[in-house]
mmCIF file of C-alpha atoms and ligand atoms in Angstrom:
data_model
loop_
_atom_site.group_PDB
_atom_site.id
_atom_site.type_symbol
_atom_site.label_atom_id
_atom_site.label_comp_id
_atom_site.label_asym_id
_atom_site.label_seq_id
_atom_site.Cartn_x
_atom_site.Cartn_y
_atom_site.Cartn_z
ATOM 1 C CA ILE J 15 107.671 78.521 64.383
ATOM 2 C CA ALA J 16 110.162 76.097 65.937
ATOM 3 C CA ALA J 17 110.347 76.278 69.719
ATOM 4 C CA GLY J 18 113.548 77.603 71.219
ATOM 5 C CA PHE J 19 115.394 80.809 71.601
ATOM 6 C CA GLY J 20 113.786 82.474 68.599
ATOM 7 C CA SER J 21 110.323 82.037 70.014
ATOM 8 C CA LEU J 22 111.011 83.673 73.408
ATOM 9 C CA PRO J 23 109.119 86.922 73.865
ATOM 10 C CA LEU J 24 111.424 89.872 73.456
ATOM 11 C CA ALA J 25 110.930 91.044 77.053
ATOM 12 C CA ALA J 26 112.098 87.747 78.526
ATOM 13 C CA MET J 27 115.260 87.846 76.432
ATOM 14 C CA ALA J 28 116.230 91.431 76.858
ATOM 15 C CA ALA J 29 115.158 92.654 80.278
ATOM 16 C CA PRO J 30 117.474 91.869 83.160
ATOM 17 C CA LEU J 31 115.948 91.568 86.606
ATOM 18 C CA THR J 32 115.783 94.868 88.482
ATOM 19 C CA ILE J 33 116.147 94.669 92.270
ATOM 20 C CA GLY J 34 115.765 97.640 94.587
ATOM 21 C CA PHE J 35 117.854 97.064 97.712
ATOM 22 C CA SER J 36 117.667 99.231 100.830
ATOM 23 C CA GLN J 37 120.708 98.736 103.049
ATOM 24 C CA VAL J 38 120.823 99.690 106.763
ATOM 25 C CA GLY J 39 123.985 101.790 106.495
ATOM 26 C CA ALA J 40 127.754 101.345 106.794
ATOM 27 C CA GLU J 41 127.967 101.021 110.573
ATOM 28 C CA SER J 42 130.274 98.008 110.844
ATOM 29 C CA GLU J 43 132.822 95.801 109.101
ATOM 30 C CA TRP J 44 130.013 93.260 108.806
ATOM 31 C CA ARG J 45 127.812 95.726 106.962
ATOM 32 C CA THR J 46 130.579 96.713 104.530
ATOM 33 C CA ALA J 47 131.138 93.035 103.696
ATOM 34 C CA ASN J 48 127.387 92.525 103.286
ATOM 35 C CA THR J 49 127.115 95.447 100.852
ATOM 36 C CA MET J 50 130.071 94.160 98.820
ATOM 37 C CA SER J 51 128.577 90.678 98.700
ATOM 38 C CA ILE J 52 125.277 92.020 97.379
ATOM 39 C CA LYS J 53 126.857 94.320 94.782
ATOM 40 C CA ASP J 54 129.263 91.616 93.545
ATOM 41 C CA ALA J 55 126.550 88.977 93.323
ATOM 42 C CA ALA J 56 124.278 91.374 91.414
ATOM 43 C CA LYS J 57 127.033 92.049 88.894
ATOM 44 C CA LYS J 58 127.722 88.337 88.428
ATOM 45 C CA ALA J 59 124.008 87.572 88.003
ATOM 46 C CA ARG J 60 123.611 90.520 85.598
ATOM 47 C CA VAL J 61 121.001 92.000 87.855
ATOM 48 C CA ASN J 62 120.214 95.682 87.571
ATOM 49 C CA LEU J 63 120.670 96.672 91.231
ATOM 50 C CA LYS J 64 119.296 99.908 92.622
ATOM 51 C CA PHE J 65 121.153 100.303 95.907
ATOM 52 C CA ALA J 66 120.200 102.791 98.636
ATOM 53 C CA ASP J 67 122.074 103.371 101.921
ATOM 54 C CA ALA J 68 119.719 104.451 104.738
ATOM 55 C CA GLN J 69 122.404 105.662 107.151
ATOM 56 C CA GLN J 70 120.771 103.661 109.947
ATOM 57 C CA ARG J 71 117.453 105.510 109.672
ATOM 58 C CA GLN J 72 114.135 103.793 109.158
ATOM 59 C CA GLU J 73 112.587 106.859 107.527
ATOM 60 C CA ASN J 74 115.264 106.687 104.807
ATOM 61 C CA GLN J 75 114.473 103.026 104.217
ATOM 62 C CA ILE J 76 110.780 103.787 103.884
ATOM 63 C CA LYS J 77 111.578 106.532 101.366
ATOM 64 C CA ALA J 78 113.808 104.182 99.383
ATOM 65 C CA ILE J 79 111.133 101.471 99.272
ATOM 66 C CA ARG J 80 108.562 104.005 98.075
ATOM 67 C CA SER J 81 110.919 105.124 95.348
ATOM 68 C CA PHE J 82 111.491 101.482 94.275
ATOM 69 C CA ILE J 83 107.722 101.073 94.033
ATOM 70 C CA ALA J 84 107.451 104.229 91.900
ATOM 71 C CA GLN J 85 110.225 102.903 89.639
ATOM 72 C CA LYS J 86 108.353 99.588 89.292
ATOM 73 C CA VAL J 87 111.328 97.374 90.132
ATOM 74 C CA ASP J 88 110.799 93.601 89.807
ATOM 75 C CA VAL J 89 111.763 92.762 93.384
ATOM 76 C CA ILE J 90 112.356 94.808 96.527
ATOM 77 C CA ALA J 91 114.889 93.523 99.047
ATOM 78 C CA PHE J 92 115.943 95.175 102.276
ATOM 79 C CA SER J 93 117.635 94.696 105.602
ATOM 80 C CA PRO J 94 115.275 96.374 108.090
ATOM 81 C CA VAL J 95 117.145 98.548 110.594
ATOM 82 C CA VAL J 96 114.484 97.872 113.277
ATOM 83 C CA GLU J 97 111.751 95.239 113.533
ATOM 84 C CA THR J 98 108.589 97.329 113.818
ATOM 85 C CA GLY J 99 106.870 100.033 111.774
ATOM 86 C CA TRP J 100 106.860 98.392 108.341
ATOM 87 C CA ASP J 101 103.190 97.507 107.794
ATOM 88 C CA THR J 102 102.168 100.568 105.789
ATOM 89 C CA VAL J 103 105.009 100.660 103.305
ATOM 90 C CA LEU J 104 104.953 96.892 102.803
ATOM 91 C CA ARG J 105 101.228 97.080 102.096
ATOM 92 C CA GLU J 106 102.042 99.637 99.410
ATOM 93 C CA ALA J 107 104.536 97.220 97.840
ATOM 94 C CA LYS J 108 101.981 94.430 97.956
ATOM 95 C CA ALA J 109 99.338 96.628 96.327
ATOM 96 C CA ALA J 110 101.848 97.351 93.542
ATOM 97 C CA LYS J 111 102.403 93.553 93.230
ATOM 98 C CA ILE J 112 106.117 93.833 93.909
ATOM 99 C CA PRO J 113 107.459 90.905 95.952
ATOM 100 C CA VAL J 114 109.579 91.740 99.009
ATOM 101 C CA ILE J 115 112.557 89.716 100.256
ATOM 102 C CA LEU J 116 114.085 90.368 103.679
ATOM 103 C CA THR J 117 117.833 89.887 104.037
ATOM 104 C CA ASP J 118 119.885 89.803 107.231
ATOM 105 C CA ARG J 119 117.182 91.119 109.624
ATOM 106 C CA THR J 120 113.497 90.417 109.907
ATOM 107 C CA VAL J 121 110.366 92.479 110.610
ATOM 108 C CA ASN J 122 107.429 92.231 112.971
ATOM 109 C CA VAL J 123 104.293 92.595 110.850
ATOM 110 C CA SER J 124 100.675 91.622 111.411
ATOM 111 C CA ASP J 125 100.278 90.184 107.904
ATOM 112 C CA GLU J 126 102.858 87.526 107.049
ATOM 113 C CA SER J 127 102.053 87.783 103.340
ATOM 114 C CA LEU J 128 103.782 91.182 103.260
ATOM 115 C CA TYR J 129 107.101 89.487 102.492
ATOM 116 C CA VAL J 130 107.999 86.331 100.603
ATOM 117 C CA THR J 131 111.022 85.090 102.511
ATOM 118 C CA PHE J 132 113.707 86.010 105.037
ATOM 119 C CA ILE J 133 117.356 85.110 104.323
ATOM 120 C CA GLY J 134 119.599 85.491 107.357
ATOM 121 C CA SER J 135 121.053 84.202 110.596
ATOM 122 C CA ASP J 136 119.398 82.886 113.730
ATOM 123 C CA PHE J 137 120.375 85.668 116.138
ATOM 124 C CA VAL J 138 118.914 84.002 119.241
ATOM 125 C CA GLU J 139 121.127 81.006 118.549
ATOM 126 C CA GLU J 140 124.157 83.302 118.169
ATOM 127 C CA GLY J 141 123.435 84.761 121.607
ATOM 128 C CA ARG J 142 123.150 81.237 123.009
ATOM 129 C CA ARG J 143 126.473 80.266 121.432
ATOM 130 C CA ALA J 144 128.143 83.279 123.059
ATOM 131 C CA GLY J 145 126.567 82.323 126.397
ATOM 132 C CA ARG J 146 127.591 78.670 126.112
ATOM 133 C CA TRP J 147 131.198 79.614 125.408
ATOM 134 C CA LEU J 148 131.198 81.835 128.501
ATOM 135 C CA LEU J 149 129.669 79.165 130.768
ATOM 136 C CA GLU J 150 132.408 76.740 129.700
ATOM 137 C CA HIS J 151 135.117 79.353 130.134
ATOM 138 C CA VAL J 152 133.946 80.168 133.661
ATOM 139 C CA LYS J 153 133.698 76.480 134.573
ATOM 140 C CA LYS J 154 137.314 75.941 133.509
ATOM 141 C CA ASN J 155 138.887 79.124 134.830
ATOM 142 C CA SER J 156 136.994 80.542 137.796
ATOM 143 C CA PRO J 157 134.205 78.184 138.859
ATOM 144 C CA ASP J 158 133.834 79.689 142.336
ATOM 145 C CA SER J 159 133.920 83.435 141.771
ATOM 146 C CA ALA J 160 131.188 85.878 140.906
ATOM 147 C CA VAL J 161 131.257 86.965 137.242
ATOM 148 C CA ASN J 162 130.218 90.533 136.507
ATOM 149 C CA ILE J 163 129.275 91.067 132.894
ATOM 150 C CA VAL J 164 128.790 94.318 130.987
ATOM 151 C CA GLU J 165 126.860 94.185 127.733
ATOM 152 C CA LEU J 166 127.115 96.405 124.666
ATOM 153 C CA GLN J 167 123.859 96.111 122.762
ATOM 154 C CA GLY J 168 123.338 96.708 119.058
ATOM 155 C CA THR J 169 120.903 99.202 117.549
ATOM 156 C CA VAL J 170 117.834 99.653 119.760
ATOM 157 C CA GLY J 171 114.854 97.780 118.326
ATOM 158 C CA SER J 172 116.892 95.800 115.791
ATOM 159 C CA GLY J 173 116.436 92.049 115.440
ATOM 160 C CA PRO J 174 120.056 91.147 116.215
ATOM 161 C CA ALA J 175 120.153 93.333 119.365
ATOM 162 C CA ILE J 176 116.893 91.921 120.734
ATOM 163 C CA ASP J 177 117.689 88.310 119.890
ATOM 164 C CA ARG J 178 121.365 88.247 120.848
ATOM 165 C CA LYS J 179 120.453 89.618 124.272
ATOM 166 C CA LYS J 180 117.692 87.056 124.689
ATOM 167 C CA GLY J 181 119.739 83.992 123.660
ATOM 168 C CA PHE J 182 122.680 84.980 125.863
ATOM 169 C CA GLU J 183 120.528 85.657 128.941
ATOM 170 C CA GLU J 184 118.676 82.401 128.465
ATOM 171 C CA VAL J 185 121.912 80.376 128.564
ATOM 172 C CA ILE J 186 123.795 82.194 131.341
ATOM 173 C CA ALA J 187 120.770 81.829 133.639
ATOM 174 C CA ALA J 188 122.086 78.292 134.264
ATOM 175 C CA ASN J 189 124.822 79.715 136.521
ATOM 176 C CA LYS J 190 123.668 82.178 139.175
ATOM 177 C CA LYS J 191 127.222 83.508 139.603
ATOM 178 C CA LEU J 192 127.005 85.187 136.195
ATOM 179 C CA LYS J 193 125.358 88.581 136.351
ATOM 180 C CA ILE J 194 124.878 91.367 133.806
ATOM 181 C CA ILE J 195 125.671 94.496 135.841
ATOM 182 C CA ARG J 196 125.412 97.060 133.015
ATOM 183 C CA SER J 197 123.799 96.918 129.591
ATOM 184 C CA GLN J 198 123.508 99.717 127.072
ATOM 185 C CA THR J 199 123.333 100.250 123.336
ATOM 186 C CA ALA J 200 126.437 101.276 121.400
ATOM 187 C CA GLU J 201 124.658 101.160 118.034
ATOM 188 C CA PHE J 202 126.914 98.483 116.512
ATOM 189 C CA THR J 203 129.743 101.016 115.935
ATOM 190 C CA ARG J 204 133.363 101.169 117.098
ATOM 191 C CA SER J 205 133.206 104.767 118.253
ATOM 192 C CA LYS J 206 130.115 104.181 120.391
ATOM 193 C CA GLY J 207 131.578 100.917 121.674
ATOM 194 C CA LYS J 208 134.578 102.833 122.965
ATOM 195 C CA GLU J 209 132.466 105.619 124.425
ATOM 196 C CA VAL J 210 130.012 103.369 126.288
ATOM 197 C CA MET J 211 132.790 101.093 127.559
ATOM 198 C CA GLU J 212 134.533 104.168 128.980
ATOM 199 C CA ALA J 213 131.359 104.977 130.888
ATOM 200 C CA PHE J 214 131.078 101.372 132.148
ATOM 201 C CA LEU J 215 134.691 101.476 133.335
ATOM 202 C CA LYS J 216 134.163 104.769 135.081
ATOM 203 C CA ALA J 217 131.126 103.426 136.919
ATOM 204 C CA GLU J 218 132.271 99.880 137.694
ATOM 205 C CA GLY J 219 136.077 99.880 137.256
ATOM 206 C CA LYS J 220 137.781 96.623 138.223
ATOM 207 C CA LYS J 221 134.486 94.972 139.112
ATOM 208 C CA ILE J 222 134.009 94.147 135.433
ATOM 209 C CA ASN J 223 135.076 90.585 134.573
ATOM 210 C CA VAL J 224 133.445 90.074 131.183
ATOM 211 C CA LEU J 225 132.330 92.143 128.206
ATOM 212 C CA TYR J 226 129.636 90.721 125.948
ATOM 213 C CA ALA J 227 129.367 92.810 122.763
ATOM 214 C CA HIS J 228 126.605 92.204 120.211
ATOM 215 C CA ASN J 229 129.142 92.752 117.419
ATOM 216 C CA ASP J 230 132.902 92.769 116.836
ATOM 217 C CA ASP J 231 133.116 96.471 116.012
ATOM 218 C CA MET J 232 131.769 97.484 119.433
ATOM 219 C CA ALA J 233 134.180 94.994 121.056
ATOM 220 C CA ILE J 234 137.087 96.500 119.109
ATOM 221 C CA GLY J 235 136.097 100.020 120.208
ATOM 222 C CA ALA J 236 135.777 98.780 123.803
ATOM 223 C CA ILE J 237 139.242 97.180 123.647
ATOM 224 C CA GLN J 238 140.692 100.663 123.125
ATOM 225 C CA ALA J 239 138.793 102.003 126.130
ATOM 226 C CA ILE J 240 139.991 99.096 128.292
ATOM 227 C CA GLU J 241 143.613 99.675 127.286
ATOM 228 C CA GLU J 242 143.350 103.391 127.911
ATOM 229 C CA ALA J 243 142.056 102.568 131.401
ATOM 230 C CA GLY J 244 145.290 100.628 132.018
ATOM 231 C CA LEU J 245 143.680 97.176 131.885
ATOM 232 C CA LYS J 246 144.400 94.203 129.630
ATOM 233 C CA PRO J 247 141.553 93.299 127.254
ATOM 234 C CA GLY J 248 141.197 89.535 126.871
ATOM 235 C CA LYS J 249 142.850 88.984 130.269
ATOM 236 C CA ASP J 250 141.614 91.401 132.943
ATOM 237 C CA ILE J 251 138.333 91.527 131.071
ATOM 238 C CA VAL J 252 137.243 88.506 129.055
ATOM 239 C CA ILE J 253 135.628 89.603 125.776
ATOM 240 C CA VAL J 254 132.960 87.702 123.863
ATOM 241 C CA SER J 255 131.533 89.099 120.622
ATOM 242 C CA ILE J 256 129.671 88.230 117.454
ATOM 243 C CA ASP J 257 130.208 88.483 113.634
ATOM 244 C CA GLY J 258 133.625 86.967 112.965
ATOM 245 C CA VAL J 259 135.042 89.833 110.874
ATOM 246 C CA LYS J 260 138.775 90.021 110.104
ATOM 247 C CA GLY J 261 139.277 92.722 112.754
ATOM 248 C CA ALA J 262 138.067 90.242 115.389
ATOM 249 C CA PHE J 263 140.492 87.565 114.207
ATOM 250 C CA GLU J 264 143.335 90.090 114.390
ATOM 251 C CA ALA J 265 142.278 91.099 117.911
ATOM 252 C CA MET J 266 142.176 87.422 118.951
ATOM 253 C CA ILE J 267 145.655 86.810 117.519
ATOM 254 C CA ALA J 268 146.869 89.826 119.536
ATOM 255 C CA GLY J 269 145.343 88.233 122.659
ATOM 256 C CA LYS J 270 142.794 91.016 123.155
ATOM 257 C CA LEU J 271 139.558 89.216 122.268
ATOM 258 C CA ASN J 272 138.592 85.764 123.546
ATOM 259 C CA VAL J 273 135.970 84.519 121.129
ATOM 260 C CA THR J 274 133.771 85.551 118.236
ATOM 261 C CA VAL J 275 130.548 83.836 117.188
ATOM 262 C CA GLU J 276 130.234 83.767 113.421
ATOM 263 C CA CYS J 277 127.457 85.621 111.600
ATOM 264 C CA SER J 278 127.952 85.527 107.858
ATOM 265 C CA PRO J 279 127.301 88.709 105.852
ATOM 266 C CA LEU J 280 127.852 86.927 102.524
ATOM 267 C CA LEU J 281 124.183 86.862 101.582
ATOM 268 C CA GLY J 282 124.480 88.273 98.036
ATOM 269 C CA PRO J 283 124.546 85.046 95.984
ATOM 270 C CA GLN J 284 121.552 83.604 97.868
ATOM 271 C CA LEU J 285 119.625 86.831 97.451
ATOM 272 C CA MET J 286 120.177 86.878 93.664
ATOM 273 C CA LYS J 287 119.063 83.270 93.331
ATOM 274 C CA VAL J 288 115.959 83.706 95.465
ATOM 275 C CA ALA J 289 115.037 86.978 93.714
ATOM 276 C CA ALA J 290 115.223 85.267 90.309
ATOM 277 C CA ASP J 291 113.025 82.430 91.602
ATOM 278 C CA VAL J 292 110.497 84.825 93.099
ATOM 279 C CA ALA J 293 110.338 86.933 89.930
ATOM 280 C CA ALA J 294 109.783 83.783 87.862
ATOM 281 C CA GLY J 295 106.978 82.681 90.162
ATOM 282 C CA ARG J 296 108.844 79.648 91.488
ATOM 283 C CA PRO J 297 108.183 78.683 95.120
ATOM 284 C CA VAL J 298 110.881 79.586 97.675
ATOM 285 C CA PRO J 299 111.273 78.582 101.326
ATOM 286 C CA ARG J 300 109.763 81.004 103.816
ATOM 287 C CA ARG J 301 112.966 81.087 105.880
ATOM 288 C CA ILE J 302 116.558 80.573 104.695
ATOM 289 C CA VAL J 303 119.007 80.228 107.596
ATOM 290 C CA THR J 304 122.732 80.982 107.207
ATOM 291 C CA GLN J 305 125.252 78.312 108.331
ATOM 292 C CA GLU J 306 127.783 79.505 110.933
ATOM 293 C CA GLY J 307 130.380 78.500 113.549
ATOM 294 C CA VAL J 308 132.138 79.711 116.735
ATOM 295 C CA PHE J 309 135.833 80.736 116.699
ATOM 296 C CA PRO J 310 137.805 80.961 119.960
ATOM 297 C CA ALA J 311 141.182 82.785 120.104
ATOM 298 C CA GLU J 312 143.139 79.485 119.996
ATOM 299 C CA VAL J 313 142.152 78.853 116.373
ATOM 300 C CA ALA J 314 142.344 82.480 115.160
ATOM 301 C CA ALA J 315 145.797 82.352 113.516
ATOM 302 C CA LYS J 316 144.955 79.158 111.643
ATOM 303 C CA GLU J 317 141.553 80.465 110.499
ATOM 304 C CA LEU J 318 142.440 84.027 109.478
ATOM 305 C CA PRO J 319 143.691 83.092 105.979
ATOM 306 C CA ASN J 320 140.366 81.345 105.279
ATOM 307 C CA ARG J 321 138.222 84.328 106.232
ATOM 308 C CA LYS J 322 136.344 85.988 103.382
ATOM 309 C CA TYR J 323 135.164 89.052 105.301
HETATM 310 O O1 GYE B 408 126.038 91.783 113.521
HETATM 311 C C1 GYE B 408 126.385 94.058 112.963
HETATM 312 C C2 GYE B 408 125.729 94.891 111.952
HETATM 313 O O2 GYE B 408 122.308 92.728 111.257
HETATM 314 C C3 GYE B 408 123.633 90.819 111.602
HETATM 315 O O3 GYE B 408 124.385 94.431 111.932
HETATM 316 C C4 GYE B 408 123.612 92.274 111.344
HETATM 317 C C5 GYE B 408 124.364 93.095 112.354
HETATM 318 C C6 GYE B 408 125.821 92.741 112.558
HETATM 319 O O4 GYE B 408 125.953 96.200 112.007
HETATM 320 O O5 GYE B 408 127.776 94.128 112.913
#
């Protein structure tokens, strides 16, 4: 028989790739954009996507992964809500010979062969970028005063919360006048961001000079709390956050947020490409890092029309 289309085995022609994807939840604007990116890219790549929302609970993610194994999907992808506690279920996937791709967040496992690759941002570097912006801002605006910082952390035990704290602390250590006076989780959500900021304001009041929020949604929630306390966000309290979602650009244009460090959620197209490579047995890099920038309030109006999330 002549080589070519006619000689392809039926399975290779007919069967689209099936990917089981376990998403963290719908906690932030970032997450919504990430989910859309994955669903859109799957459609474009004609991938059969089985999508499960874990509502921020690890046990739901473990259940979803087990169900993907039972359904014999070609590839499992997931964004792990926390870093630890994945060894058992990932060993089950490995035993079933289903490759696992991590997107957005990574895991802490004893056996590195439990996943093929991790596509996502460098969260320590994002924390450093936030810290560097603040050091510069302090140098220009108030080089001689003490700077009291409050910090809203992301989900306890999650990669971005751990790493964004670490990178920021590492950089601000260069100036002893900068001090984190309160730090608490607000679970990456607006409502918690508002609630925890209210508590910070009650405890520390006008002592607070800076808010560092691990994501824009918590910063946006905190902005409401600051306004309700009769203070001016972006002025009385300088606000630094991470993600770069549209809501942050709007807050910057309104003068209520000072800077956002970009973290791109648009991981769908890369995931589809890597999943196809993995399923075909082609080698893929162990780590795929997202490219990102830093956007201060001065450029917000010019940049907003270019934003895709
Ligand atoms: O920054 C936050 C989201 O894992 C990078 O999760 C992601 C983070 C993002 O809820 O907004």
